[in-house]
PDB file of C-alpha atoms in Angstrom:
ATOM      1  CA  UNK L   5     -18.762  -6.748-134.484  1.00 88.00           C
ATOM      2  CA  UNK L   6     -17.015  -3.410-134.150  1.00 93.00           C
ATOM      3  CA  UNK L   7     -18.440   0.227-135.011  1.00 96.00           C
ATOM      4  CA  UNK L   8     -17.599   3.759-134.313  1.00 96.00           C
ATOM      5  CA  UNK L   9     -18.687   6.730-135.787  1.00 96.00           C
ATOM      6  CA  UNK L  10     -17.615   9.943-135.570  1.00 95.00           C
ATOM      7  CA  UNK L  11     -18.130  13.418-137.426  1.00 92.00           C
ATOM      8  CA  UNK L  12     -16.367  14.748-140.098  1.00 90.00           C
ATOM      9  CA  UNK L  13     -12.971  16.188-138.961  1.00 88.00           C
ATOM     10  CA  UNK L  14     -12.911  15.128-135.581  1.00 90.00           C
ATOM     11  CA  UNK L  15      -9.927  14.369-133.342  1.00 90.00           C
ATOM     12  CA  UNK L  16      -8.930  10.855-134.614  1.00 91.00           C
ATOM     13  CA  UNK L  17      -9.188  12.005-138.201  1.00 92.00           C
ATOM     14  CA  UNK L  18      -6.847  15.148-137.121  1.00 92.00           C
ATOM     15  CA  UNK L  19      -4.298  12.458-135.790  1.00 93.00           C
ATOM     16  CA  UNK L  20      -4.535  10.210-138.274  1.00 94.00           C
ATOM     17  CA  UNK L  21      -3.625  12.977-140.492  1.00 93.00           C
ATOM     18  CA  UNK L  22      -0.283  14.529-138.320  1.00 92.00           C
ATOM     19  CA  UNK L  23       0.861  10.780-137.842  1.00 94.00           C
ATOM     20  CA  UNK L  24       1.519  10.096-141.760  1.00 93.00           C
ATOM     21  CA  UNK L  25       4.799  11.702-141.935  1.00 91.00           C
ATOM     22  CA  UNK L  26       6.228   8.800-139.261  1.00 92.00           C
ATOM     23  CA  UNK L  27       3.892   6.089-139.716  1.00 92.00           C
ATOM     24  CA  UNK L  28       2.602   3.651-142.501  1.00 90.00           C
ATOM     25  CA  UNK L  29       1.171   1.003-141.093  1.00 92.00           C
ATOM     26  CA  UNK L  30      -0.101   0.751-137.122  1.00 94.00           C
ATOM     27  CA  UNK L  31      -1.648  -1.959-135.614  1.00 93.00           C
ATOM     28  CA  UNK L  32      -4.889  -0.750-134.111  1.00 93.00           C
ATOM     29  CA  UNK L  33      -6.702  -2.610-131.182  1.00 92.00           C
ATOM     30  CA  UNK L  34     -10.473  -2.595-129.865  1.00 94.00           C
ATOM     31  CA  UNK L  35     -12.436  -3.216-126.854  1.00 95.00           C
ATOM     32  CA  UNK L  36     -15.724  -2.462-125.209  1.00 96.00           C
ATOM     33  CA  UNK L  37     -13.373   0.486-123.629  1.00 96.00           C
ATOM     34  CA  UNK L  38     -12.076   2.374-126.591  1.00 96.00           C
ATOM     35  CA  UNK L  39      -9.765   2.417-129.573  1.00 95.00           C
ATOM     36  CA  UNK L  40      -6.100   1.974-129.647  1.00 94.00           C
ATOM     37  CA  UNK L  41      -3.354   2.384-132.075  1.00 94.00           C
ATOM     38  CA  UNK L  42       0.259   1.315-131.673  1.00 92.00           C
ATOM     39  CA  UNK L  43       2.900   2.327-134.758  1.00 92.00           C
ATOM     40  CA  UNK L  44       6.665   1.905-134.683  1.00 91.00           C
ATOM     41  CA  UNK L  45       8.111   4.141-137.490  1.00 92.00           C
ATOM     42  CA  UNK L  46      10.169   3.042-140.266  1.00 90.00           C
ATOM     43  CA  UNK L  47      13.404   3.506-138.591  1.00 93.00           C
ATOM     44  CA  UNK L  48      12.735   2.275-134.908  1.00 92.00           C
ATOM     45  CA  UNK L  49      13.141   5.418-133.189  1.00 95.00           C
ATOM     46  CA  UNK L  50      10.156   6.405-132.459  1.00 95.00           C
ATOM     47  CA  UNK L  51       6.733   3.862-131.208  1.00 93.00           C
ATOM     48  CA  UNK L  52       3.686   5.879-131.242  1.00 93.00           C
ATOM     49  CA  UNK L  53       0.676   4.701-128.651  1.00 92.00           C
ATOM     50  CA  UNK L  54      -2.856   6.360-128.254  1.00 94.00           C
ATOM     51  CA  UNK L  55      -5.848   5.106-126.680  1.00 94.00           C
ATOM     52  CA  UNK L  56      -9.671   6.793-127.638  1.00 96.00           C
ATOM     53  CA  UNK L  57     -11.785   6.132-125.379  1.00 96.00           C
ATOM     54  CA  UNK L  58     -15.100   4.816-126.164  1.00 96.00           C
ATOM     55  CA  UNK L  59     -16.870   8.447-125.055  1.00 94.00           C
ATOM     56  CA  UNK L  60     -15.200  10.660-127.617  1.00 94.00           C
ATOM     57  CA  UNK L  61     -16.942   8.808-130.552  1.00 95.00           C
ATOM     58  CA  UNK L  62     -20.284   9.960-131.435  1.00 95.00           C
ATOM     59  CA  UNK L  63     -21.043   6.666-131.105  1.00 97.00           C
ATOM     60  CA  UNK L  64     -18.995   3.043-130.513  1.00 97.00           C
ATOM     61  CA  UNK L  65     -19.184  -0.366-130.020  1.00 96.00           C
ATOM     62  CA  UNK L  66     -17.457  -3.459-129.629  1.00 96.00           C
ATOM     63  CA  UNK L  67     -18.711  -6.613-128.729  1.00 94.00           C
ATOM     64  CA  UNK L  68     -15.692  -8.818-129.058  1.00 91.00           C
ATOM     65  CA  UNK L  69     -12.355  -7.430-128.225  1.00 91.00           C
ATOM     66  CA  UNK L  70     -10.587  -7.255-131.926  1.00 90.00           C
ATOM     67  CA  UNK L  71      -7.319  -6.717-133.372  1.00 90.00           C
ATOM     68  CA  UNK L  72      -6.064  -5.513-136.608  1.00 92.00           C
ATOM     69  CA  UNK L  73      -3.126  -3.907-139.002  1.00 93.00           C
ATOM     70  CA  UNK L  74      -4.442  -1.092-141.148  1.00 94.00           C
ATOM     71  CA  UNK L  75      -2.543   0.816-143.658  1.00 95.00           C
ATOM     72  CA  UNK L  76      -2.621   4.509-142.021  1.00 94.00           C
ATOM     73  CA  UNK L  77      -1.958   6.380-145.348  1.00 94.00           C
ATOM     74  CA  UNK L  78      -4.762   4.374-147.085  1.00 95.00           C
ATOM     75  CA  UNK L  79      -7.172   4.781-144.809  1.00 95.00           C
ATOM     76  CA  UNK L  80      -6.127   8.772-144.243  1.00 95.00           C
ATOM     77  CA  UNK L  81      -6.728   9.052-147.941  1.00 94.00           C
ATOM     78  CA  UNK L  82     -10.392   7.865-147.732  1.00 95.00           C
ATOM     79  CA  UNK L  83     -10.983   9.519-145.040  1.00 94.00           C
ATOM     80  CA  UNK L  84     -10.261  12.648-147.101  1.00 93.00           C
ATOM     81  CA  UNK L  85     -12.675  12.082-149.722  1.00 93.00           C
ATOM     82  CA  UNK L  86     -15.456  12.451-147.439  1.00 93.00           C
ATOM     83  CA  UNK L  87     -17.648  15.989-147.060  1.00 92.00           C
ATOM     84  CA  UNK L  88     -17.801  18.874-144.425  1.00 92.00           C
ATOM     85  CA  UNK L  89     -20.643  17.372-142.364  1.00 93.00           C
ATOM     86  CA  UNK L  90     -20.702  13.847-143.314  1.00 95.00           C
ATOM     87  CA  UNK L  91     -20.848  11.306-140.367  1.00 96.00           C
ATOM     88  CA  UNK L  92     -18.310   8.510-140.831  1.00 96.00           C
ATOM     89  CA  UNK L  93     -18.782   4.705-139.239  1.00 97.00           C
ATOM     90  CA  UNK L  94     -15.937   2.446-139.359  1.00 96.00           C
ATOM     91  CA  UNK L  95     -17.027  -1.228-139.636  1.00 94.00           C
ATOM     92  CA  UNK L  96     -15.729  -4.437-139.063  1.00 91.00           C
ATOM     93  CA  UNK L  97     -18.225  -7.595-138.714  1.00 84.00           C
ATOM     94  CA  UNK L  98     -17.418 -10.662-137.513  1.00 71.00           C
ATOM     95  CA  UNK L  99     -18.073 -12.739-140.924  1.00 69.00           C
ATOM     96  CA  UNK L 100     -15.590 -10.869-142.824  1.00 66.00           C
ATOM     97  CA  UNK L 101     -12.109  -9.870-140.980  1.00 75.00           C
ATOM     98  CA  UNK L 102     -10.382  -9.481-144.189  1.00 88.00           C
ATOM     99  CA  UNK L 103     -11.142  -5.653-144.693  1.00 92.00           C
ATOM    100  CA  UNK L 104     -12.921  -2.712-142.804  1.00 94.00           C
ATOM    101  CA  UNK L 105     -16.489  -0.606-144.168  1.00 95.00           C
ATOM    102  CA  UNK L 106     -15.530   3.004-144.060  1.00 96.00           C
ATOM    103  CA  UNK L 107     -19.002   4.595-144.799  1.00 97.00           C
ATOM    104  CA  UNK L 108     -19.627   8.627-144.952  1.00 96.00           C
ATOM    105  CA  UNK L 109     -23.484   9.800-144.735  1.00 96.00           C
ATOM    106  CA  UNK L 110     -24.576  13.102-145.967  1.00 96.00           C
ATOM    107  CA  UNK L 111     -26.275  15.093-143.272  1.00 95.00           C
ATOM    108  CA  UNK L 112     -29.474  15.222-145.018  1.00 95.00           C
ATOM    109  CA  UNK L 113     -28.901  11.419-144.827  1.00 94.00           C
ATOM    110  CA  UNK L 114     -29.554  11.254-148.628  1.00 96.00           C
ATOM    111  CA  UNK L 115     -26.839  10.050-150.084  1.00 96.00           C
ATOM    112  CA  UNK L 116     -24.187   7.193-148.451  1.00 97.00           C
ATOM    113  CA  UNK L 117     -20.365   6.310-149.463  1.00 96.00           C
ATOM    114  CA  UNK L 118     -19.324   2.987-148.515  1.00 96.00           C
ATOM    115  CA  UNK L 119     -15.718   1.959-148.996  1.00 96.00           C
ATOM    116  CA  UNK L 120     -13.564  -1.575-148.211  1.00 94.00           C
ATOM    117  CA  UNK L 121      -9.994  -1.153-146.916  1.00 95.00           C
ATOM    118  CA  UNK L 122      -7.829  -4.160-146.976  1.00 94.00           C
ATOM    119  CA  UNK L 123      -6.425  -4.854-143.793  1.00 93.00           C
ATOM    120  CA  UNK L 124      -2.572  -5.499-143.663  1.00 92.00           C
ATOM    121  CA  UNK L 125      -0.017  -7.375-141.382  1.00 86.00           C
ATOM    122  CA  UNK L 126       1.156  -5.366-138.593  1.00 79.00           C
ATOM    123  CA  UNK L 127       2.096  -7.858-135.984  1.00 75.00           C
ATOM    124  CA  UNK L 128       5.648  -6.265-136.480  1.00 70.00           C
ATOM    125  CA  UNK L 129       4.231  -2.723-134.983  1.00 64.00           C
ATOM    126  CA  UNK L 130       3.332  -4.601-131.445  1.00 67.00           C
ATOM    127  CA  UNK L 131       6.060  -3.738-128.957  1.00 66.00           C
ATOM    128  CA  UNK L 132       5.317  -5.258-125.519  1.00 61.00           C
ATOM    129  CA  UNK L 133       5.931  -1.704-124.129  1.00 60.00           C
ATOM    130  CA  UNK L 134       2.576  -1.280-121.862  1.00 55.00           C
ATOM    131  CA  UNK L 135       5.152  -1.046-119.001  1.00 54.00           C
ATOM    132  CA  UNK L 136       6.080   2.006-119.890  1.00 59.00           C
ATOM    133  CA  UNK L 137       2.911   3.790-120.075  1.00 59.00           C
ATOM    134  CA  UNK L 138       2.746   3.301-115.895  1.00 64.00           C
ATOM    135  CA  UNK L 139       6.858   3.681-115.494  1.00 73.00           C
ATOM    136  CA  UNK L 140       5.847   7.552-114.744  1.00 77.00           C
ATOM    137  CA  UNK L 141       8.085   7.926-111.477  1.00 79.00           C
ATOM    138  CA  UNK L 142      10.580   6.322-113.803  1.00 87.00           C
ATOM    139  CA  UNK L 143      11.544   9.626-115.435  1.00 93.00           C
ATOM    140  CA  UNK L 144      14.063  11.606-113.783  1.00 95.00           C
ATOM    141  CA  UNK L 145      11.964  14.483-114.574  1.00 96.00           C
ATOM    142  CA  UNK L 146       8.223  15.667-116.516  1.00 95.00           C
ATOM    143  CA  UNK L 147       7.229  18.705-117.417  1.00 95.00           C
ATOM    144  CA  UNK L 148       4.465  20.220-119.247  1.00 95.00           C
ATOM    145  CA  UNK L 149       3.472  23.130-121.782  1.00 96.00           C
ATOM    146  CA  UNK L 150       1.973  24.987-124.286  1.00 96.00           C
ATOM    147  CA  UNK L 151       1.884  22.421-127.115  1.00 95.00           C
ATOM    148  CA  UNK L 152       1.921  25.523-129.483  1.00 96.00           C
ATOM    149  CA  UNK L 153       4.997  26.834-127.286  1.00 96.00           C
ATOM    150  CA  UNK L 154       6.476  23.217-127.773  1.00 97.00           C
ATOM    151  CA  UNK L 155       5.795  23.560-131.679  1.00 97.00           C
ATOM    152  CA  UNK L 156       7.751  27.020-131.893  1.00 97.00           C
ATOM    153  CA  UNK L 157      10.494  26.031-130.017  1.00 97.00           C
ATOM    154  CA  UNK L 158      11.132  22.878-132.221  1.00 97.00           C
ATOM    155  CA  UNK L 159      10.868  25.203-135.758  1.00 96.00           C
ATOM    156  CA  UNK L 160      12.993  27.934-134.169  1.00 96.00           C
ATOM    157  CA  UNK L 161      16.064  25.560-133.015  1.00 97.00           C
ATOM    158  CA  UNK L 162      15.637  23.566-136.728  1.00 95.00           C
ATOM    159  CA  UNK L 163      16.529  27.063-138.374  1.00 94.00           C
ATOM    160  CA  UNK L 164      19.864  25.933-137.314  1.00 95.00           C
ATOM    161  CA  UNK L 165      20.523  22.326-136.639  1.00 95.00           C
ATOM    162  CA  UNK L 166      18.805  19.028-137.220  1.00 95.00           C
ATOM    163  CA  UNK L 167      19.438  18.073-133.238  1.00 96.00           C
ATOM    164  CA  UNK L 168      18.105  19.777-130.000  1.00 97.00           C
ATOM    165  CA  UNK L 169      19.343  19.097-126.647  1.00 98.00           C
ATOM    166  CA  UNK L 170      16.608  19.162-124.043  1.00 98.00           C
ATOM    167  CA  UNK L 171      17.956  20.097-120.323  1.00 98.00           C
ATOM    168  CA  UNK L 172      15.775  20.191-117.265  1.00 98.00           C
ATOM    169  CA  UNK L 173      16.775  21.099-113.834  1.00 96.00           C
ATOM    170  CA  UNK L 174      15.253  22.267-111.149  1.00 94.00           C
ATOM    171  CA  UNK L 175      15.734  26.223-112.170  1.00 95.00           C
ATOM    172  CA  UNK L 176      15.264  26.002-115.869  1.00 97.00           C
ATOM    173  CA  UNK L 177      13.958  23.739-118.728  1.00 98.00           C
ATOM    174  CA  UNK L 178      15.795  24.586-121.825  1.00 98.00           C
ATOM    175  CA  UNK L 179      15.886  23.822-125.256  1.00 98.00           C
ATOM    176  CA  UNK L 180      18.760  24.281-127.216  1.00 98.00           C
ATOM    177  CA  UNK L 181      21.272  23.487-130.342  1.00 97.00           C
ATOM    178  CA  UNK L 182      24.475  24.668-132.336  1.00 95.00           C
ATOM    179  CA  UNK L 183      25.081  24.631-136.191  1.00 93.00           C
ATOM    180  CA  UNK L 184      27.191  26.140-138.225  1.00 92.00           C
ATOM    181  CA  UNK L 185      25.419  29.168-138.621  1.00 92.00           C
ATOM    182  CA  UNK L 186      24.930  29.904-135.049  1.00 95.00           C
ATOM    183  CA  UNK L 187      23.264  28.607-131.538  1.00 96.00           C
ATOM    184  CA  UNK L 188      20.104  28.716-130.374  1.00 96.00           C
ATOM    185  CA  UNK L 189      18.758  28.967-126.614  1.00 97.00           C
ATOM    186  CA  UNK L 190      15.481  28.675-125.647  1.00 98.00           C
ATOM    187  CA  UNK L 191      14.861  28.845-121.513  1.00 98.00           C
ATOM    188  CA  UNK L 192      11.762  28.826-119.496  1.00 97.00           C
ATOM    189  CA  UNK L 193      11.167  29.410-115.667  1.00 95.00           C
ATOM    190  CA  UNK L 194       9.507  26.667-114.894  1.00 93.00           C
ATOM    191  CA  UNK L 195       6.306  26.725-112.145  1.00 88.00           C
ATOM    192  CA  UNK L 196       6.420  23.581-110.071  1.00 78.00           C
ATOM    193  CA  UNK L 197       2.903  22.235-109.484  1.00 72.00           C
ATOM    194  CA  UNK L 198       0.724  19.035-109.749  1.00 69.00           C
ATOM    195  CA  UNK L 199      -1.795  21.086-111.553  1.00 70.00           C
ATOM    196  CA  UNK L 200      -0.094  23.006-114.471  1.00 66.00           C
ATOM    197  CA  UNK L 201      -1.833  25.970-115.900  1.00 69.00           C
ATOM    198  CA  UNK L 202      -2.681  25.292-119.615  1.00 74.00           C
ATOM    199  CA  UNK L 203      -0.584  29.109-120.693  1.00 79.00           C
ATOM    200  CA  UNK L 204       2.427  28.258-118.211  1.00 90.00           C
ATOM    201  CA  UNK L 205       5.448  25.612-118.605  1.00 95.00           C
ATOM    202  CA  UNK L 206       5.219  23.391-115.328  1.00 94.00           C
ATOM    203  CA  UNK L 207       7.961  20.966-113.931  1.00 93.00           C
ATOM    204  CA  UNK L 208       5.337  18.531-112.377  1.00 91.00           C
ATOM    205  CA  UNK L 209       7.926  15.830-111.304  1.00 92.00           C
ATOM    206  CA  UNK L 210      11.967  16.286-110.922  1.00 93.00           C
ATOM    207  CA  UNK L 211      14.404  12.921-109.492  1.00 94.00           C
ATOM    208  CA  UNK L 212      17.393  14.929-110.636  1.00 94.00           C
ATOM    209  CA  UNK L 213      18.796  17.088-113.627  1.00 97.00           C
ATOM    210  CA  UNK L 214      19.030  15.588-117.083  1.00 97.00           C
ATOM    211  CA  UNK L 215      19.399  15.689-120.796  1.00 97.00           C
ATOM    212  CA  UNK L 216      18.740  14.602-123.488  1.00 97.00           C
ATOM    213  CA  UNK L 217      19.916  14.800-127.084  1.00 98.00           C
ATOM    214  CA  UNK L 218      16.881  14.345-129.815  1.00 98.00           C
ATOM    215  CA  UNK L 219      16.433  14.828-133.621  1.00 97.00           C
ATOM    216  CA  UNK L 220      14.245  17.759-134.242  1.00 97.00           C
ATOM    217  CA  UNK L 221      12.529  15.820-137.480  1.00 96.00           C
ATOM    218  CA  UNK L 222      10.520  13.145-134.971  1.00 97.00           C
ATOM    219  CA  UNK L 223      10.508  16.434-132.146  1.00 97.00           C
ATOM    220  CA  UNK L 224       8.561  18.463-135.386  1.00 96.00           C
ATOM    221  CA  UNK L 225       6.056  15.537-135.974  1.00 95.00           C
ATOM    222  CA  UNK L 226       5.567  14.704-132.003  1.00 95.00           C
ATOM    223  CA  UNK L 227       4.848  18.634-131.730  1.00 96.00           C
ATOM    224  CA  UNK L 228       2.814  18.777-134.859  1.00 94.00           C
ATOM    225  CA  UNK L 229      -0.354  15.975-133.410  1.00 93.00           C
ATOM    226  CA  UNK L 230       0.499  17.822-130.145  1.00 92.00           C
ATOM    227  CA  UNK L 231      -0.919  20.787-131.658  1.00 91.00           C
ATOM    228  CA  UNK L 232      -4.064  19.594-131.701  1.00 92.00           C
ATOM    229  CA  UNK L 233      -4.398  19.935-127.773  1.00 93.00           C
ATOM    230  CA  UNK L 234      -3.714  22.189-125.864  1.00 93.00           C
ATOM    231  CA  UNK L 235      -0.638  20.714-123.312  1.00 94.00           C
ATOM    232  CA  UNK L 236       1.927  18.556-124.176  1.00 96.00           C
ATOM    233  CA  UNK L 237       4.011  16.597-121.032  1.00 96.00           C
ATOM    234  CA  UNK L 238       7.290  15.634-121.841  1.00 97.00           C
ATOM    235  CA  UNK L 239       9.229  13.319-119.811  1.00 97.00           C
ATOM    236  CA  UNK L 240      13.138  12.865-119.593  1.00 97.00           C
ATOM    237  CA  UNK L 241      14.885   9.496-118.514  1.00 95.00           C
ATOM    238  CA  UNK L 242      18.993   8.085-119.092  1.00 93.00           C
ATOM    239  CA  UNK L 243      17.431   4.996-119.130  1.00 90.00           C
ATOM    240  CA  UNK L 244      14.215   5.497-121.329  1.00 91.00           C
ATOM    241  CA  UNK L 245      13.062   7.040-124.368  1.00 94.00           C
ATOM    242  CA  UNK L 246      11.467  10.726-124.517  1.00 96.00           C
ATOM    243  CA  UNK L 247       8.732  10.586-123.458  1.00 95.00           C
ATOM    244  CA  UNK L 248       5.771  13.047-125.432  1.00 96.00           C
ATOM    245  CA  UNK L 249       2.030  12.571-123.981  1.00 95.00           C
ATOM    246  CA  UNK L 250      -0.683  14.292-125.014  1.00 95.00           C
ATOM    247  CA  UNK L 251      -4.185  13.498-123.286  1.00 93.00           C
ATOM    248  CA  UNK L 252      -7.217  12.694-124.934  1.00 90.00           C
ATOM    249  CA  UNK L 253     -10.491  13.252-122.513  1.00 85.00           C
ATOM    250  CA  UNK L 254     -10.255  11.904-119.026  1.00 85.00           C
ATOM    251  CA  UNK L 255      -8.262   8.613-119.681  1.00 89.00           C
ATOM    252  CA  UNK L 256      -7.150   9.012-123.210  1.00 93.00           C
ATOM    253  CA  UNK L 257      -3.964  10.067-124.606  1.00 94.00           C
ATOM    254  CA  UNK L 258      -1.474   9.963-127.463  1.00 95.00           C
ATOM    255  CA  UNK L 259       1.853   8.872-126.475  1.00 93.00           C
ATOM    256  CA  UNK L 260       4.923   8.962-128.143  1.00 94.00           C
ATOM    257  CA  UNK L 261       8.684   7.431-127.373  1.00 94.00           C
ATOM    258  CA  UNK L 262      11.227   8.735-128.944  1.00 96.00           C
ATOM    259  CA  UNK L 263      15.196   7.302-128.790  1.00 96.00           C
ATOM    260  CA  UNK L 264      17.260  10.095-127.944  1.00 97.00           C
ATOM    261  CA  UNK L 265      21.025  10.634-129.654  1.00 97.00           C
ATOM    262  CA  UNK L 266      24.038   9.519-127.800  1.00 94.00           C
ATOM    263  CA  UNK L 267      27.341  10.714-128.566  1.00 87.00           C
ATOM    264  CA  UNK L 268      30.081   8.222-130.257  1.00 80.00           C
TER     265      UNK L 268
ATOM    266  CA  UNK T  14      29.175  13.083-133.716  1.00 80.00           C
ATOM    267  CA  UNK T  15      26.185  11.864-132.653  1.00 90.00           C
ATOM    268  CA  UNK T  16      24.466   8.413-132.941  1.00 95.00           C
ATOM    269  CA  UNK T  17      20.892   7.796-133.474  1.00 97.00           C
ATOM    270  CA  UNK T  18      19.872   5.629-131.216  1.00 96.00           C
ATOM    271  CA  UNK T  19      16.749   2.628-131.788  1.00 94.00           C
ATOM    272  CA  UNK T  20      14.259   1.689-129.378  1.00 91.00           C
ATOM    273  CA  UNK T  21      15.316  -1.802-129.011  1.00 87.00           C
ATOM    274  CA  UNK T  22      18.596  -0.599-127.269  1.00 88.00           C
ATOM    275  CA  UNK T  23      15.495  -0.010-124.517  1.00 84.00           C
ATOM    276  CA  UNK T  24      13.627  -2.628-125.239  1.00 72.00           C
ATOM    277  CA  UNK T  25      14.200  -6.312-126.437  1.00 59.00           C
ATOM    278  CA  UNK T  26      10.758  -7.851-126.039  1.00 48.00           C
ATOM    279  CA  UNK T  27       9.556  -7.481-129.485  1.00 42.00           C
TER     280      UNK T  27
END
């Protein structure tokens, strides 16, 4: 049997919610350590991972490690018929593995919503990438900031161009692009620290200057569940995916990997 | 111009 519950409007409802505009259908994992969620978008250029650990539900548990494909935008949509207040469980028993028990509870406790979602195939949104969530000292260079900082940048550069190029070196982390209309440069001074300050943008690791080339549509939707925390690390490889990581308590985190643009 | 590129250009193991 599985079971979390959670209030009202908490953090995995607020990512379940920013994720839509990428992701249909995810394949979401449990254990007795937490939840996790793994969603390659329609196109194959970006593969989303988070992990919840156990601790940030109000309550959780899971006695037999379980795996299942839910339809995000379904289960978003039920979510939203619940009330300011309500406690929410999400249920799966062990007789019936067909569908999940989304149940809301009043807080007076006096009147109880209970709701069966269908569960779907996913096997399709399972990547074998867990190597790259420890291939940190793989990136030629991370660095971390504001997520709201990371946010404006991304709507400022799409004012003129649907790409931005993202260079870090050693002096300066810059985001740029050039339409027709104009160019755009955004640069910050980074600090260079293992412990970044949550106002200041921080070059925490560096191998070597690089670039990258990335559509701002999947930079917009990385930035906008980023925006729910406070920091956002971003890391830069040739010979990876972006890299956008957002941490959830001590040993959660949201994680997305993006395919850059190369030029014909 | 610029290409798109996927994720299975970095990874093949799916």
């Amino acid at each position: 049997m599985f079971e979390l519950t959670m209030a009202k409007g908490s953090i995995l409802q607020g990512v379940l919610e920013a994720i839509l505009d990428l992701v249909n259908v995810a394949n979401v994992d449990c254990s007795s350590k937490g939840f996790s969620l793994q969603a390659l978008d329609t196109e194959h250029v970006v593969f989303l991972s988070l992990f919840f650990p156990s601790e940030v539900f109000r309550s959780y548990r899971c006695d037999e490690d379980c795996s299942m494909g839910i339809a995000i935008a379904d289960m978003v949509d039920l979510l939203r018929a619940s009330n300011d207040g309500d406690i929410i469980t999400i249920k799966v028993t062990d007789q019936n593995f067909e569908d999940i028990t989304i149940t809301f509870e009043s807080p007076d406790k006096t009147k109880t919503t209970d709701m069966d979602l269908q569960l779907v195939d996913a096997r399709s949104h399972r990547l074998k990438i867990s190597e790259w969530h420890d291939m940190e000292s793989e990136y030629q260079a991370i660095f971390c900031m504001p997520s709201a900082q990371f946010m404006l940048n991304c709507k400022s550069l799409s004012v003129i161009d649907d790409d931005v190029v993202i260079r870090v070196n050693e002096e300066v982390i810059s985001f740029s692009t050039k339409g027709k209309s104009g160019c755009v440069n955004i640069s910050h001074v980074p600090n260079k620290t293992d412990n970044p300050e949550k106002a200041s943008v921080t070059l925490t690791h560096m191998r070597g200057p690089v670039s990258l080339t990335l559509n701002l549509r999947y930079m917009k939707s990385c930035a906008k569940v980023s925006t729910l925390f406070d920091q956002v690390k971003i890391g830069l490889s040739t010979k990876l995916p972006l890299m956008v990581e957002c941490k959830i308590a001590e040993k959660g985190y949201i994680r997305y990997f993006v395919a850059p643009k190369i030029t014909e | 111009s610029r290409k798109q590129m996927k994720l299975s250009a970095f990874f093949s193991g799916k």
